[in-house]
C-alpha cells in the first residue's frame, strides 16, 4: 500500500495535470519551474511529456494535448520528495510550483464585485493591485475546491501556503524547515515498526484530513492517543493509566491518573505533561466522536462545529504527542 505522503503527491499531480492550479499554456512553463528549483535535469528527462505544444515546421498543436503529463508530474514530485530527506530540494520544487499558481484558476466568483468603484479584468489583476487586506480576504472567501484540495495535501507533506506582499508563499507547518516534509514519514515508520495497529489509524487521520473530513480526522486522533497509551497501561485499568506510566512529570508515579483528572492529586505538583495530553484527548472527544452532543438551549442542541482548522490543530498536536512518546521511550 502506498504511503500517505505518496498519495498526497499523486493528488497534487492530478490537480496540476488537470490545469486546476497552474495553466500550462506554452512549452516554457515547466522548463521555468524545474530550472528555478534546480531540477533542470528532470526537465530534460521528461521534456516531451511537459510540453503542451508540438512543432513540425510551422505546425502548432491547437489542442494542447499532453503525452503522459500526469505520470511525468507525479514521477518528478515523487522522485524529488524521496531523494530530498536532508536537502530541502522538495520544498524548493514546491516553492517554484507555488510561484506559478494562476489566481484566475484558484479563485472563483465575480471579481468585478470585489472592490466597489473599481474594475478589474480578472483575479490576477485584482490580486496584484489591491492591498494585502483585500487580497487575503479574496483568498479566504473565494478559493476554488481544487485549490483547497491542493493546500490540504500540502499540509499532509507538512507544508502550507500564505499570501504575503501580493504573492503566494510556501511555508513549513513545523519549525524544523529543513526536515519539514519528513515529519509524517518519521512518525509512520516508527508506528509501523512498534505500533502497527496505531499506524493504520494514523493513516486514516491523514487521509481524512486530505479529503476534507475534519470530524473523521479528529476522531482518529482520539483513537490514536487512547490506543497508544493503552499499550502502556496496567491490567484492568483505563488508557489514562498508560499516559501516567509514560509521562515524566514529577511525582506522577505516586498518584493515580484518576486523581489527576479529578484534581485530587498532590497539589504541590501540576503534572503539566499529563494534563496537556489529556486536554488534547478531551478536545478530540468534543470535536470528534461526540461533536453532535451538546446542551439544549431554547429548544435546540448547541453542538460544536468542527472545521478543517480544528482538524489541523488536533492532527499537529497528536503528531507532537507521538514524537514526544517516541523520544521518551527511546531514552
mmCIF file of C-alpha atoms in Angstrom:
data_model
loop_
_atom_site.group_PDB
_atom_site.id
_atom_site.type_symbol
_atom_site.label_atom_id
_atom_site.label_comp_id
_atom_site.label_asym_id
_atom_site.label_seq_id
_atom_site.Cartn_x
_atom_site.Cartn_y
_atom_site.Cartn_z
ATOM 1 C CA UNK A 1 0.000 0.000 0.000
ATOM 2 C CA UNK A 2 1.281 3.468 -0.877
ATOM 3 C CA UNK A 3 2.423 5.740 1.924
ATOM 4 C CA UNK A 4 0.038 8.590 2.721
ATOM 5 C CA UNK A 5 2.604 11.159 1.536
ATOM 6 C CA UNK A 6 2.819 9.403 -1.843
ATOM 7 C CA UNK A 7 -0.968 9.520 -2.153
ATOM 8 C CA UNK A 8 -0.886 13.254 -1.351
ATOM 9 C CA UNK A 9 1.762 13.746 -4.045
ATOM 10 C CA UNK A 10 -0.410 11.862 -6.525
ATOM 11 C CA UNK A 11 -3.396 14.094 -5.733
ATOM 12 C CA UNK A 12 -1.262 17.212 -6.192
ATOM 13 C CA UNK A 13 -0.032 15.847 -9.528
ATOM 14 C CA UNK A 14 -3.637 15.229 -10.568
ATOM 15 C CA UNK A 15 -4.641 18.838 -9.845
ATOM 16 C CA UNK A 16 -1.614 20.133 -11.750
ATOM 17 C CA UNK A 17 -2.152 17.844 -14.736
ATOM 18 C CA UNK A 18 -5.810 18.873 -14.935
ATOM 19 C CA UNK A 19 -4.629 22.525 -15.005
ATOM 20 C CA UNK A 20 -6.671 23.454 -11.942
ATOM 21 C CA UNK A 21 -3.695 25.125 -10.232
ATOM 22 C CA UNK A 22 -1.222 26.074 -12.968
ATOM 23 C CA UNK A 23 -2.040 26.953 -16.567
ATOM 24 C CA UNK A 24 0.451 25.062 -18.748
ATOM 25 C CA UNK A 25 -0.182 27.019 -21.922
ATOM 26 C CA UNK A 26 3.259 27.069 -23.541
ATOM 27 C CA UNK A 27 6.416 24.983 -23.665
ATOM 28 C CA UNK A 28 8.380 27.146 -21.241
ATOM 29 C CA UNK A 29 6.172 26.725 -18.152
ATOM 30 C CA UNK A 30 7.763 23.581 -16.739
ATOM 31 C CA UNK A 31 11.191 24.462 -18.052
ATOM 32 C CA UNK A 32 10.969 27.574 -15.880
ATOM 33 C CA UNK A 33 9.521 25.801 -12.821
ATOM 34 C CA UNK A 34 12.059 22.976 -12.787
ATOM 35 C CA UNK A 35 15.015 25.195 -13.661
ATOM 36 C CA UNK A 36 14.116 27.625 -10.863
ATOM 37 C CA UNK A 37 14.001 24.673 -8.468
ATOM 38 C CA UNK A 38 17.410 23.414 -9.585
ATOM 39 C CA UNK A 39 15.858 20.390 -11.308
ATOM 40 C CA UNK A 40 16.711 21.139 -14.953
ATOM 41 C CA UNK A 41 17.963 17.562 -15.391
ATOM 42 C CA UNK A 42 14.450 16.302 -14.652
ATOM 43 C CA UNK A 43 13.042 18.706 -17.216
ATOM 44 C CA UNK A 44 15.407 17.363 -19.851
ATOM 45 C CA UNK A 45 14.400 13.812 -18.928
ATOM 46 C CA UNK A 46 10.641 14.467 -19.194
ATOM 47 C CA UNK A 47 10.660 17.362 -21.659
ATOM 48 C CA UNK A 48 8.447 15.609 -24.186
ATOM 49 C CA UNK A 49 5.783 14.967 -21.530
ATOM 50 C CA UNK A 50 5.813 18.520 -20.168
ATOM 51 C CA UNK A 51 5.232 20.401 -23.417
ATOM 52 C CA UNK A 52 1.637 21.069 -24.496
ATOM 53 C CA UNK A 53 2.647 22.194 -27.990
ATOM 54 C CA UNK A 54 4.357 20.101 -30.628
ATOM 55 C CA UNK A 55 6.143 21.702 -33.539
ATOM 56 C CA UNK A 56 6.706 20.395 -37.049
ATOM 57 C CA UNK A 57 7.841 23.212 -39.231
ATOM 58 C CA UNK A 58 5.144 25.830 -38.724
ATOM 59 C CA UNK A 59 2.641 23.380 -37.230
ATOM 60 C CA UNK A 60 1.432 24.065 -33.699
ATOM 61 C CA UNK A 61 -0.878 21.711 -31.847
ATOM 62 C CA UNK A 62 -4.072 23.706 -31.223
ATOM 63 C CA UNK A 63 -5.484 21.118 -28.815
ATOM 64 C CA UNK A 64 -2.545 21.317 -26.406
ATOM 65 C CA UNK A 65 -2.596 17.559 -25.882
ATOM 66 C CA UNK A 66 -0.006 16.220 -23.483
ATOM 67 C CA UNK A 67 1.680 12.861 -23.641
ATOM 68 C CA UNK A 68 1.508 11.209 -20.197
ATOM 69 C CA UNK A 69 1.546 14.611 -18.472
ATOM 70 C CA UNK A 70 0.166 13.316 -15.145
ATOM 71 C CA UNK A 71 2.671 10.466 -14.986
ATOM 72 C CA UNK A 72 5.566 12.828 -15.621
ATOM 73 C CA UNK A 73 4.458 15.324 -12.958
ATOM 74 C CA UNK A 74 3.822 12.583 -10.389
ATOM 75 C CA UNK A 75 7.173 10.938 -11.080
ATOM 76 C CA UNK A 76 9.039 14.234 -10.768
ATOM 77 C CA UNK A 77 7.350 15.144 -7.481
ATOM 78 C CA UNK A 78 7.817 11.667 -6.027
ATOM 79 C CA UNK A 79 11.448 11.441 -7.141
ATOM 80 C CA UNK A 80 12.411 14.760 -5.566
ATOM 81 C CA UNK A 81 10.422 14.010 -2.396
ATOM 82 C CA UNK A 82 12.042 10.612 -1.865
ATOM 83 C CA UNK A 83 15.546 11.894 -2.546
ATOM 84 C CA UNK A 84 15.389 15.113 -0.503
ATOM 85 C CA UNK A 85 15.179 13.957 3.112
ATOM 86 C CA UNK A 86 18.077 16.127 4.224
ATOM 87 C CA UNK A 87 18.493 18.581 1.357
ATOM 88 C CA UNK A 88 15.252 20.573 1.255
ATOM 89 C CA UNK A 89 15.016 20.072 -2.527
ATOM 90 C CA UNK A 90 11.343 19.118 -2.390
ATOM 91 C CA UNK A 91 10.486 22.379 -0.679
ATOM 92 C CA UNK A 92 12.401 24.287 -3.368
ATOM 93 C CA UNK A 93 10.394 22.482 -6.048
ATOM 94 C CA UNK A 94 7.089 23.212 -4.348
ATOM 95 C CA UNK A 95 8.118 26.870 -3.939
ATOM 96 C CA UNK A 96 8.660 27.092 -7.700
ATOM 97 C CA UNK A 97 5.270 25.453 -8.301
ATOM 98 C CA UNK A 98 3.533 27.832 -5.893
ATOM 99 C CA UNK A 99 5.179 30.777 -7.685
ATOM 100 C CA UNK A 100 3.500 29.593 -10.901
ATOM 101 C CA UNK A 101 -0.021 29.276 -9.461
ATOM 102 C CA UNK A 102 -2.590 31.194 -11.507
ATOM 103 C CA UNK A 103 -5.010 33.332 -9.461
ATOM 104 C CA UNK A 104 -7.513 33.081 -12.298
ATOM 105 C CA UNK A 105 -7.651 29.323 -11.740
ATOM 106 C CA UNK A 106 -7.736 29.156 -7.945
ATOM 107 C CA UNK A 107 -10.261 31.919 -7.239
ATOM 108 C CA UNK A 108 -13.940 31.717 -8.121
ATOM 109 C CA UNK A 109 -16.777 34.226 -8.235
ATOM 110 C CA UNK A 110 -17.313 37.692 -9.661
ATOM 111 C CA UNK A 111 -14.078 39.649 -9.387
ATOM 112 C CA UNK A 112 -15.874 42.776 -10.602
ATOM 113 C CA UNK A 113 -17.744 42.931 -7.291
ATOM 114 C CA UNK A 114 -14.687 42.566 -5.063
ATOM 115 C CA UNK A 115 -13.989 46.267 -4.689
ATOM 116 C CA UNK A 116 -16.785 48.763 -5.272
ATOM 117 C CA UNK A 117 -15.959 51.562 -7.670
ATOM 118 C CA UNK A 118 -13.059 49.810 -9.402
ATOM 119 C CA UNK A 119 -12.977 47.418 -12.341
ATOM 120 C CA UNK A 120 -10.514 44.583 -12.794
ATOM 121 C CA UNK A 121 -10.258 42.375 -15.852
ATOM 122 C CA UNK A 122 -9.517 39.231 -13.855
ATOM 123 C CA UNK A 123 -8.436 37.876 -10.480
ATOM 124 C CA UNK A 124 -4.751 38.098 -11.344
ATOM 125 C CA UNK A 125 -5.011 41.824 -11.970
ATOM 126 C CA UNK A 126 -7.080 42.264 -8.819
ATOM 127 C CA UNK A 127 -4.592 40.402 -6.580
ATOM 128 C CA UNK A 128 -1.673 42.362 -7.999
ATOM 129 C CA UNK A 129 -3.271 45.795 -7.460
ATOM 130 C CA UNK A 130 -5.307 45.766 -4.259
ATOM 131 C CA UNK A 131 -3.844 45.978 -0.751
ATOM 132 C CA UNK A 132 -2.966 42.836 1.188
ATOM 133 C CA UNK A 133 -6.078 43.020 3.360
ATOM 134 C CA UNK A 134 -8.450 42.761 0.396
ATOM 135 C CA UNK A 135 -6.270 40.185 -1.350
ATOM 136 C CA UNK A 136 -6.206 37.975 1.744
ATOM 137 C CA UNK A 137 -9.969 38.345 2.058
ATOM 138 C CA UNK A 138 -10.349 37.059 -1.502
ATOM 139 C CA UNK A 139 -8.107 34.081 -0.688
ATOM 140 C CA UNK A 140 -10.234 33.293 2.358
ATOM 141 C CA UNK A 141 -13.662 33.664 0.749
ATOM 142 C CA UNK A 142 -13.242 32.727 -2.912
ATOM 143 C CA UNK A 143 -10.824 29.763 -3.207
ATOM 144 C CA UNK A 144 -11.771 27.027 -5.655
ATOM 145 C CA UNK A 145 -12.394 23.460 -4.410
ATOM 146 C CA UNK A 146 -9.280 22.379 -6.315
ATOM 147 C CA UNK A 147 -7.113 24.941 -4.513
ATOM 148 C CA UNK A 148 -8.498 23.845 -1.140
ATOM 149 C CA UNK A 149 -7.640 20.245 -2.009
ATOM 150 C CA UNK A 150 -4.159 21.330 -3.116
ATOM 151 C CA UNK A 151 -3.494 23.051 0.233
ATOM 152 C CA UNK A 152 -4.861 20.125 2.253
ATOM 153 C CA UNK A 153 -2.487 17.744 0.511
ATOM 154 C CA UNK A 154 0.397 20.171 1.021
ATOM 155 C CA UNK A 155 -0.473 20.052 4.722
ATOM 156 C CA UNK A 156 -0.045 16.278 4.664
ATOM 157 C CA UNK A 157 3.501 16.967 3.476
ATOM 158 C CA UNK A 158 3.949 19.481 6.331
ATOM 159 C CA UNK A 159 3.767 22.470 4.000
ATOM 160 C CA UNK A 160 1.308 25.362 3.742
ATOM 161 C CA UNK A 161 0.659 28.487 1.656
ATOM 162 C CA UNK A 162 0.384 32.081 2.853
ATOM 163 C CA UNK A 163 -0.320 35.279 0.944
ATOM 164 C CA UNK A 164 2.403 37.881 1.503
ATOM 165 C CA UNK A 165 3.376 41.013 -0.430
ATOM 166 C CA UNK A 166 0.956 40.307 -3.282
ATOM 167 C CA UNK A 167 2.277 36.763 -3.798
ATOM 168 C CA UNK A 168 1.613 33.250 -2.588
ATOM 169 C CA UNK A 169 4.448 31.930 -0.436
ATOM 170 C CA UNK A 170 5.189 28.350 0.582
ATOM 171 C CA UNK A 171 5.748 27.907 4.303
ATOM 172 C CA UNK A 172 6.527 24.898 6.507
ATOM 173 C CA UNK A 173 3.939 23.832 9.050
ATOM 174 C CA UNK A 174 6.654 22.858 11.508
ATOM 175 C CA UNK A 175 9.532 24.867 12.904
ATOM 176 C CA UNK A 176 12.139 22.474 11.510
ATOM 177 C CA UNK A 177 12.211 23.866 7.974
ATOM 178 C CA UNK A 178 14.957 21.569 6.722
ATOM 179 C CA UNK A 179 13.101 18.384 7.644
ATOM 180 C CA UNK A 180 9.524 19.685 7.465
ATOM 181 C CA UNK A 181 8.376 17.341 4.706
ATOM 182 C CA UNK A 182 9.719 14.279 6.538
ATOM 183 C CA UNK A 183 7.852 14.566 9.876
ATOM 184 C CA UNK A 184 4.957 12.427 8.692
ATOM 185 C CA UNK A 185 7.342 9.747 7.392
ATOM 186 C CA UNK A 186 9.297 9.580 10.655
ATOM 187 C CA UNK A 187 6.110 9.049 12.652
ATOM 188 C CA UNK A 188 4.661 6.498 10.230
ATOM 189 C CA UNK A 189 7.865 4.458 10.050
ATOM 190 C CA UNK A 190 8.074 4.303 13.853
ATOM 191 C CA UNK A 191 4.402 3.361 14.254
ATOM 192 C CA UNK A 192 4.571 0.652 11.595
ATOM 193 C CA UNK A 193 7.556 -0.912 13.362
ATOM 194 C CA UNK A 194 6.486 -0.567 17.011
ATOM 195 C CA UNK A 195 2.724 0.073 16.945
ATOM 196 C CA UNK A 196 1.234 -1.302 13.684
ATOM 197 C CA UNK A 197 -2.409 -1.026 14.804
ATOM 198 C CA UNK A 198 -1.902 2.662 15.631
ATOM 199 C CA UNK A 199 -0.175 3.171 12.269
ATOM 200 C CA UNK A 200 -3.390 2.178 10.479
ATOM 201 C CA UNK A 201 -5.419 4.763 12.402
ATOM 202 C CA UNK A 202 -2.755 7.426 11.856
ATOM 203 C CA UNK A 203 -3.016 6.784 8.127
ATOM 204 C CA UNK A 204 -6.803 7.175 8.384
ATOM 205 C CA UNK A 205 -6.360 10.506 10.186
ATOM 206 C CA UNK A 206 -4.086 11.826 7.432
ATOM 207 C CA UNK A 207 -6.404 10.611 4.690
ATOM 208 C CA UNK A 208 -9.451 12.144 6.387
ATOM 209 C CA UNK A 209 -7.654 15.468 6.580
ATOM 210 C CA UNK A 210 -6.551 15.201 2.945
ATOM 211 C CA UNK A 211 -10.167 14.502 1.936
ATOM 212 C CA UNK A 212 -11.529 17.488 3.862
ATOM 213 C CA UNK A 213 -13.264 15.448 6.606
ATOM 214 C CA UNK A 214 -12.498 17.232 9.900
ATOM 215 C CA UNK A 215 -14.681 15.156 12.246
ATOM 216 C CA UNK A 216 -13.251 11.849 10.994
ATOM 217 C CA UNK A 217 -9.713 13.216 11.274
ATOM 218 C CA UNK A 218 -10.266 14.434 14.841
ATOM 219 C CA UNK A 219 -11.971 11.184 15.867
ATOM 220 C CA UNK A 220 -8.974 9.242 14.549
ATOM 221 C CA UNK A 221 -6.646 11.446 16.605
ATOM 222 C CA UNK A 222 -8.581 10.455 19.720
ATOM 223 C CA UNK A 223 -8.291 6.760 18.857
ATOM 224 C CA UNK A 224 -4.550 7.173 18.254
ATOM 225 C CA UNK A 225 -3.971 8.542 21.744
ATOM 226 C CA UNK A 226 -6.203 6.129 23.641
ATOM 227 C CA UNK A 227 -4.840 3.194 21.646
ATOM 228 C CA UNK A 228 -1.200 4.186 22.029
ATOM 229 C CA UNK A 229 -1.376 4.755 25.794
ATOM 230 C CA UNK A 230 -3.475 1.623 26.291
ATOM 231 C CA UNK A 231 -0.378 -0.333 25.316
ATOM 232 C CA UNK A 232 1.384 1.086 28.401
ATOM 233 C CA UNK A 233 -1.394 0.710 30.989
ATOM 234 C CA UNK A 234 -1.627 -1.842 33.776
ATOM 235 C CA UNK A 235 -4.149 -4.669 33.741
ATOM 236 C CA UNK A 236 -7.760 -3.746 34.447
ATOM 237 C CA UNK A 237 -7.097 -0.017 34.157
ATOM 238 C CA UNK A 238 -8.093 2.627 31.621
ATOM 239 C CA UNK A 239 -5.933 4.210 28.904
ATOM 240 C CA UNK A 240 -5.162 7.267 31.062
ATOM 241 C CA UNK A 241 -3.196 4.999 33.351
ATOM 242 C CA UNK A 242 -0.923 4.275 30.401
ATOM 243 C CA UNK A 243 -0.433 8.020 29.921
ATOM 244 C CA UNK A 244 0.509 8.247 33.592
ATOM 245 C CA UNK A 245 3.031 5.422 33.169
ATOM 246 C CA UNK A 246 4.664 7.082 30.156
ATOM 247 C CA UNK A 247 4.607 10.660 31.467
ATOM 248 C CA UNK A 248 7.775 12.076 33.011
ATOM 249 C CA UNK A 249 6.008 14.558 35.325
ATOM 250 C CA UNK A 250 7.458 14.927 38.810
ATOM 251 C CA UNK A 251 5.681 12.821 41.471
ATOM 252 C CA UNK A 252 3.329 11.246 38.925
ATOM 253 C CA UNK A 253 4.235 7.724 39.982
ATOM 254 C CA UNK A 254 2.887 8.483 43.470
ATOM 255 C CA UNK A 255 -0.627 9.423 42.330
ATOM 256 C CA UNK A 256 -3.325 7.846 40.195
ATOM 257 C CA UNK A 257 -4.457 9.053 36.792
ATOM 258 C CA UNK A 258 -7.998 9.438 38.142
ATOM 259 C CA UNK A 259 -6.808 11.688 40.968
ATOM 260 C CA UNK A 260 -5.016 13.979 38.482
ATOM 261 C CA UNK A 261 -8.120 14.167 36.275
ATOM 262 C CA UNK A 262 -10.372 14.831 39.305
ATOM 263 C CA UNK A 263 -7.921 17.415 40.743
ATOM 264 C CA UNK A 264 -7.383 15.286 43.845
ATOM 265 C CA UNK A 265 -3.678 14.607 43.344
ATOM 266 C CA UNK A 266 -0.892 16.222 45.393
ATOM 267 C CA UNK A 267 -1.479 19.953 44.883
ATOM 268 C CA UNK A 268 2.240 20.706 45.144
ATOM 269 C CA UNK A 269 2.652 19.332 41.604
ATOM 270 C CA UNK A 270 0.872 20.374 38.396
ATOM 271 C CA UNK A 271 1.611 17.279 36.209
ATOM 272 C CA UNK A 272 1.805 19.505 33.101
ATOM 273 C CA UNK A 273 2.603 16.778 30.568
ATOM 274 C CA UNK A 274 -0.241 14.542 31.686
ATOM 275 C CA UNK A 275 -2.728 17.419 31.820
ATOM 276 C CA UNK A 276 -1.753 18.779 28.390
ATOM 277 C CA UNK A 277 -2.143 15.442 26.640
ATOM 278 C CA UNK A 278 -5.353 14.652 28.499
ATOM 279 C CA UNK A 279 -6.647 18.085 27.475
ATOM 280 C CA UNK A 280 -5.997 17.164 23.836
ATOM 281 C CA UNK A 281 -7.973 13.965 24.408
ATOM 282 C CA UNK A 282 -10.918 15.993 25.759
ATOM 283 C CA UNK A 283 -10.816 18.303 22.727
ATOM 284 C CA UNK A 284 -10.753 15.406 20.272
ATOM 285 C CA UNK A 285 -13.735 13.877 22.070
ATOM 286 C CA UNK A 286 -15.778 17.081 21.934
ATOM 287 C CA UNK A 287 -14.950 17.902 18.301
ATOM 288 C CA UNK A 288 -14.750 14.322 17.048
ATOM 289 C CA UNK A 289 -16.712 11.361 18.357
ATOM 290 C CA UNK A 290 -19.060 13.493 20.478
ATOM 291 C CA UNK A 291 -19.425 16.552 18.240
ATOM 292 C CA UNK A 292 -23.180 16.003 17.793
ATOM 293 C CA UNK A 293 -23.718 16.194 21.562
ATOM 294 C CA UNK A 294 -24.327 19.421 23.464
ATOM 295 C CA UNK A 295 -26.649 21.196 25.881
ATOM 296 C CA UNK A 296 -30.189 22.122 24.862
ATOM 297 C CA UNK A 297 -30.769 25.867 24.966
ATOM 298 C CA UNK A 298 -34.042 27.409 23.823
ATOM 299 C CA UNK A 299 -35.143 24.060 22.471
ATOM 300 C CA UNK A 300 -32.116 23.290 20.254
ATOM 301 C CA UNK A 301 -28.919 21.318 20.792
ATOM 302 C CA UNK A 302 -25.875 23.606 20.879
ATOM 303 C CA UNK A 303 -23.362 21.463 19.014
ATOM 304 C CA UNK A 304 -19.715 22.184 18.302
ATOM 305 C CA UNK A 305 -18.892 22.603 14.599
ATOM 306 C CA UNK A 306 -15.531 21.089 13.731
ATOM 307 C CA UNK A 307 -13.589 22.882 10.980
ATOM 308 C CA UNK A 308 -10.536 21.960 8.943
ATOM 309 C CA UNK A 309 -8.540 24.399 11.105
ATOM 310 C CA UNK A 310 -9.654 22.408 14.156
ATOM 311 C CA UNK A 311 -8.636 19.188 12.412
ATOM 312 C CA UNK A 312 -5.213 20.599 11.582
ATOM 313 C CA UNK A 313 -4.745 21.709 15.197
ATOM 314 C CA UNK A 314 -5.687 18.265 16.532
ATOM 315 C CA UNK A 315 -3.591 16.462 13.929
ATOM 316 C CA UNK A 316 -0.482 18.560 14.613
ATOM 317 C CA UNK A 317 -0.880 18.241 18.379
ATOM 318 C CA UNK A 318 -1.321 14.482 18.013
ATOM 319 C CA UNK A 319 1.832 14.315 15.898
ATOM 320 C CA UNK A 320 3.687 16.244 18.588
ATOM 321 C CA UNK A 321 2.451 13.786 21.217
ATOM 322 C CA UNK A 322 3.592 10.856 19.078
ATOM 323 C CA UNK A 323 7.032 12.383 18.611
ATOM 324 C CA UNK A 324 7.235 13.054 22.362
ATOM 325 C CA UNK A 325 6.292 9.454 23.200
ATOM 326 C CA UNK A 326 8.803 8.146 20.650
ATOM 327 C CA UNK A 327 11.606 10.239 22.153
ATOM 328 C CA UNK A 328 10.581 9.420 25.736
ATOM 329 C CA UNK A 329 10.580 5.673 25.122
ATOM 330 C CA UNK A 330 13.972 5.800 23.433
ATOM 331 C CA UNK A 331 15.705 7.279 26.476
#
